[in-house]
């Protein structure tokens, strides 16, 4: 009889491992989008900031941007690790964040007039992966993982 845990880890359903893998892919895609936007896809963030504030200020601002991104992505991974450990609150947080990402993407609130069509697709990839990561968290075997997780008592 298939229990869904397989080789996914000690007591973890394969759906949880799938959500974890999709979250890792979303984080990697977010880093890729930031690097491409800052340094590769014209007009690059570096070029625009240099034209606006000068080379030194542009490098400083991109450094700050990278630092903030690192903190946000680290927080995202922390919450995802808590979800993987069976914490229901983390599943809820990831669900809300994915919904907000999609609302910005679908609602056009995140558009910035990007020219190449391929870049718009790449730019949307982290949002799509974050939303896709939510789906396996709510499948029946995954729900059981959250309800059977040990609870802390005060």
mmCIF file of C-alpha atoms in Angstrom:
data_model
loop_
_atom_site.group_PDB
_atom_site.id
_atom_site.type_symbol
_atom_site.label_atom_id
_atom_site.label_comp_id
_atom_site.label_asym_id
_atom_site.label_seq_id
_atom_site.Cartn_x
_atom_site.Cartn_y
_atom_site.Cartn_z
ATOM 1 C CA UNK A 1 0.000 0.000 0.000
ATOM 2 C CA UNK A 2 1.343 3.423 -0.963
ATOM 3 C CA UNK A 3 1.428 5.849 1.935
ATOM 4 C CA UNK A 4 2.762 8.851 0.058
ATOM 5 C CA UNK A 5 5.824 9.092 2.243
ATOM 6 C CA UNK A 6 8.067 6.931 0.051
ATOM 7 C CA UNK A 7 11.622 8.189 0.115
ATOM 8 C CA UNK A 8 10.550 11.777 0.717
ATOM 9 C CA UNK A 9 12.009 11.866 4.201
ATOM 10 C CA UNK A 10 11.140 10.733 7.668
ATOM 11 C CA UNK A 11 7.353 10.892 7.896
ATOM 12 C CA UNK A 12 7.000 13.477 5.135
ATOM 13 C CA UNK A 13 4.544 12.910 2.316
ATOM 14 C CA UNK A 14 5.857 13.273 -1.198
ATOM 15 C CA UNK A 15 3.506 16.241 -1.655
ATOM 16 C CA UNK A 16 5.387 18.166 1.041
ATOM 17 C CA UNK A 17 8.680 17.364 -0.664
ATOM 18 C CA UNK A 18 7.199 18.541 -3.970
ATOM 19 C CA UNK A 19 6.126 21.823 -2.353
ATOM 20 C CA UNK A 20 9.625 22.196 -0.894
ATOM 21 C CA UNK A 21 11.254 21.560 -4.291
ATOM 22 C CA UNK A 22 8.940 24.063 -5.998
ATOM 23 C CA UNK A 23 9.755 26.626 -3.319
ATOM 24 C CA UNK A 24 13.490 26.109 -3.858
ATOM 25 C CA UNK A 25 12.929 26.536 -7.596
ATOM 26 C CA UNK A 26 10.939 29.747 -6.973
ATOM 27 C CA UNK A 27 13.734 31.166 -4.805
ATOM 28 C CA UNK A 28 16.350 30.264 -7.427
ATOM 29 C CA UNK A 29 14.172 31.833 -10.138
ATOM 30 C CA UNK A 30 13.840 35.011 -8.049
ATOM 31 C CA UNK A 31 17.634 35.267 -7.806
ATOM 32 C CA UNK A 32 17.934 34.656 -11.556
ATOM 33 C CA UNK A 33 15.369 37.365 -12.338
ATOM 34 C CA UNK A 34 17.171 39.845 -10.056
ATOM 35 C CA UNK A 35 20.575 39.163 -11.641
ATOM 36 C CA UNK A 36 19.216 39.340 -15.180
ATOM 37 C CA UNK A 37 17.303 42.544 -14.444
ATOM 38 C CA UNK A 38 20.222 44.191 -12.713
ATOM 39 C CA UNK A 39 22.993 43.264 -15.129
ATOM 40 C CA UNK A 40 21.802 41.579 -18.345
ATOM 41 C CA UNK A 41 18.393 42.557 -19.757
ATOM 42 C CA UNK A 42 18.554 46.037 -21.279
ATOM 43 C CA UNK A 43 18.011 48.533 -19.942
ATOM 44 C CA UNK A 44 19.702 46.990 -16.944
ATOM 45 C CA UNK A 45 19.071 48.221 -13.449
ATOM 46 C CA UNK A 46 22.728 49.145 -13.263
ATOM 47 C CA UNK A 47 22.470 51.256 -16.433
ATOM 48 C CA UNK A 48 19.310 53.018 -15.293
ATOM 49 C CA UNK A 49 20.671 53.736 -11.820
ATOM 50 C CA UNK A 50 23.988 54.914 -13.236
ATOM 51 C CA UNK A 51 22.184 57.362 -15.523
ATOM 52 C CA UNK A 52 20.093 58.605 -12.628
ATOM 53 C CA UNK A 53 22.592 58.796 -9.753
ATOM 54 C CA UNK A 54 26.075 57.959 -11.057
ATOM 55 C CA UNK A 55 28.099 54.743 -11.053
ATOM 56 C CA UNK A 56 29.053 54.710 -7.365
ATOM 57 C CA UNK A 57 25.512 55.356 -6.156
ATOM 58 C CA UNK A 58 24.189 52.742 -8.600
ATOM 59 C CA UNK A 59 26.515 50.099 -7.209
ATOM 60 C CA UNK A 60 25.564 51.065 -3.656
ATOM 61 C CA UNK A 61 21.840 50.857 -4.433
ATOM 62 C CA UNK A 62 22.195 47.506 -6.168
ATOM 63 C CA UNK A 63 24.181 46.224 -3.183
ATOM 64 C CA UNK A 64 21.395 47.297 -0.846
ATOM 65 C CA UNK A 65 18.854 45.714 -3.177
ATOM 66 C CA UNK A 66 20.800 42.439 -3.164
ATOM 67 C CA UNK A 67 20.999 42.546 0.627
ATOM 68 C CA UNK A 68 17.282 43.117 1.044
ATOM 69 C CA UNK A 69 16.567 40.357 -1.467
ATOM 70 C CA UNK A 70 18.836 37.983 0.472
ATOM 71 C CA UNK A 71 16.970 38.729 3.720
ATOM 72 C CA UNK A 72 13.561 38.252 2.073
ATOM 73 C CA UNK A 73 14.581 35.027 0.356
ATOM 74 C CA UNK A 74 16.161 33.751 3.569
ATOM 75 C CA UNK A 75 12.901 34.468 5.373
ATOM 76 C CA UNK A 76 10.967 32.694 2.632
ATOM 77 C CA UNK A 77 13.211 29.631 2.978
ATOM 78 C CA UNK A 78 12.862 29.708 6.767
ATOM 79 C CA UNK A 79 9.062 29.691 6.531
ATOM 80 C CA UNK A 80 9.197 26.970 3.870
ATOM 81 C CA UNK A 81 11.400 24.851 6.141
ATOM 82 C CA UNK A 82 8.826 25.265 8.913
ATOM 83 C CA UNK A 83 6.127 24.181 6.462
ATOM 84 C CA UNK A 84 8.230 21.141 5.593
ATOM 85 C CA UNK A 85 8.439 20.352 9.316
ATOM 86 C CA UNK A 86 4.636 20.324 9.505
ATOM 87 C CA UNK A 87 3.845 23.772 10.877
ATOM 88 C CA UNK A 88 0.400 24.831 9.729
ATOM 89 C CA UNK A 89 1.084 28.535 10.259
ATOM 90 C CA UNK A 90 3.930 28.312 7.727
ATOM 91 C CA UNK A 91 1.637 26.731 5.158
ATOM 92 C CA UNK A 92 -0.789 29.633 5.681
ATOM 93 C CA UNK A 93 1.980 32.229 5.319
ATOM 94 C CA UNK A 94 3.257 30.635 2.104
ATOM 95 C CA UNK A 95 -0.289 30.535 0.752
ATOM 96 C CA UNK A 96 -0.879 34.226 1.449
ATOM 97 C CA UNK A 97 2.488 35.233 -0.022
ATOM 98 C CA UNK A 98 1.861 33.200 -3.183
ATOM 99 C CA UNK A 99 -1.601 34.750 -3.535
ATOM 100 C CA UNK A 100 -0.167 38.249 -3.191
ATOM 101 C CA UNK A 101 2.528 37.461 -5.784
ATOM 102 C CA UNK A 102 -0.151 36.294 -8.208
ATOM 103 C CA UNK A 103 -2.385 39.289 -7.544
ATOM 104 C CA UNK A 104 0.475 41.626 -8.395
ATOM 105 C CA UNK A 105 1.307 39.639 -11.512
ATOM 106 C CA UNK A 106 -2.254 39.102 -12.780
ATOM 107 C CA UNK A 107 -3.535 42.486 -11.677
ATOM 108 C CA UNK A 108 -0.763 44.244 -13.527
ATOM 109 C CA UNK A 109 0.466 45.927 -10.356
ATOM 110 C CA UNK A 110 3.911 44.463 -10.933
ATOM 111 C CA UNK A 111 4.288 45.561 -14.551
ATOM 112 C CA UNK A 112 7.082 47.883 -15.482
ATOM 113 C CA UNK A 113 6.828 48.114 -19.266
ATOM 114 C CA UNK A 114 9.400 45.413 -19.960
ATOM 115 C CA UNK A 115 10.037 45.246 -23.686
ATOM 116 C CA UNK A 116 10.986 41.686 -24.707
ATOM 117 C CA UNK A 117 8.102 39.209 -24.354
ATOM 118 C CA UNK A 118 10.480 36.456 -23.211
ATOM 119 C CA UNK A 119 11.563 38.629 -20.304
ATOM 120 C CA UNK A 120 7.973 39.035 -19.125
ATOM 121 C CA UNK A 121 7.679 35.230 -19.018
ATOM 122 C CA UNK A 122 10.970 34.819 -17.127
ATOM 123 C CA UNK A 123 9.980 37.640 -14.776
ATOM 124 C CA UNK A 124 6.716 35.832 -13.929
ATOM 125 C CA UNK A 125 8.414 32.480 -13.296
ATOM 126 C CA UNK A 126 9.059 32.959 -9.531
ATOM 127 C CA UNK A 127 5.419 33.948 -8.974
ATOM 128 C CA UNK A 128 4.108 30.942 -10.885
ATOM 129 C CA UNK A 129 6.448 28.574 -9.027
ATOM 130 C CA UNK A 130 5.451 30.048 -5.652
ATOM 131 C CA UNK A 131 1.780 29.516 -6.496
ATOM 132 C CA UNK A 132 2.470 25.997 -7.758
ATOM 133 C CA UNK A 133 4.220 25.189 -4.464
ATOM 134 C CA UNK A 134 0.994 25.875 -2.576
ATOM 135 C CA UNK A 135 -1.059 23.249 -4.403
ATOM 136 C CA UNK A 136 0.648 20.111 -3.042
ATOM 137 C CA UNK A 137 0.483 21.497 0.511
ATOM 138 C CA UNK A 138 -3.310 21.122 0.457
ATOM 139 C CA UNK A 139 -3.572 17.626 -0.983
ATOM 140 C CA UNK A 140 -5.022 15.030 1.426
ATOM 141 C CA UNK A 141 -1.770 13.355 2.479
ATOM 142 C CA UNK A 142 -0.126 16.725 3.005
ATOM 143 C CA UNK A 143 -3.028 17.917 5.154
ATOM 144 C CA UNK A 144 -2.498 14.897 7.381
ATOM 145 C CA UNK A 145 1.166 15.904 7.753
ATOM 146 C CA UNK A 146 0.138 19.250 9.214
ATOM 147 C CA UNK A 147 -2.499 17.889 11.541
ATOM 148 C CA UNK A 148 -0.149 15.227 12.950
ATOM 149 C CA UNK A 149 2.779 17.578 13.503
ATOM 150 C CA UNK A 150 3.832 17.954 17.134
ATOM 151 C CA UNK A 151 2.371 20.999 18.834
ATOM 152 C CA UNK A 152 4.174 23.162 21.299
ATOM 153 C CA UNK A 153 2.378 23.739 24.580
ATOM 154 C CA UNK A 154 2.908 26.855 26.644
#
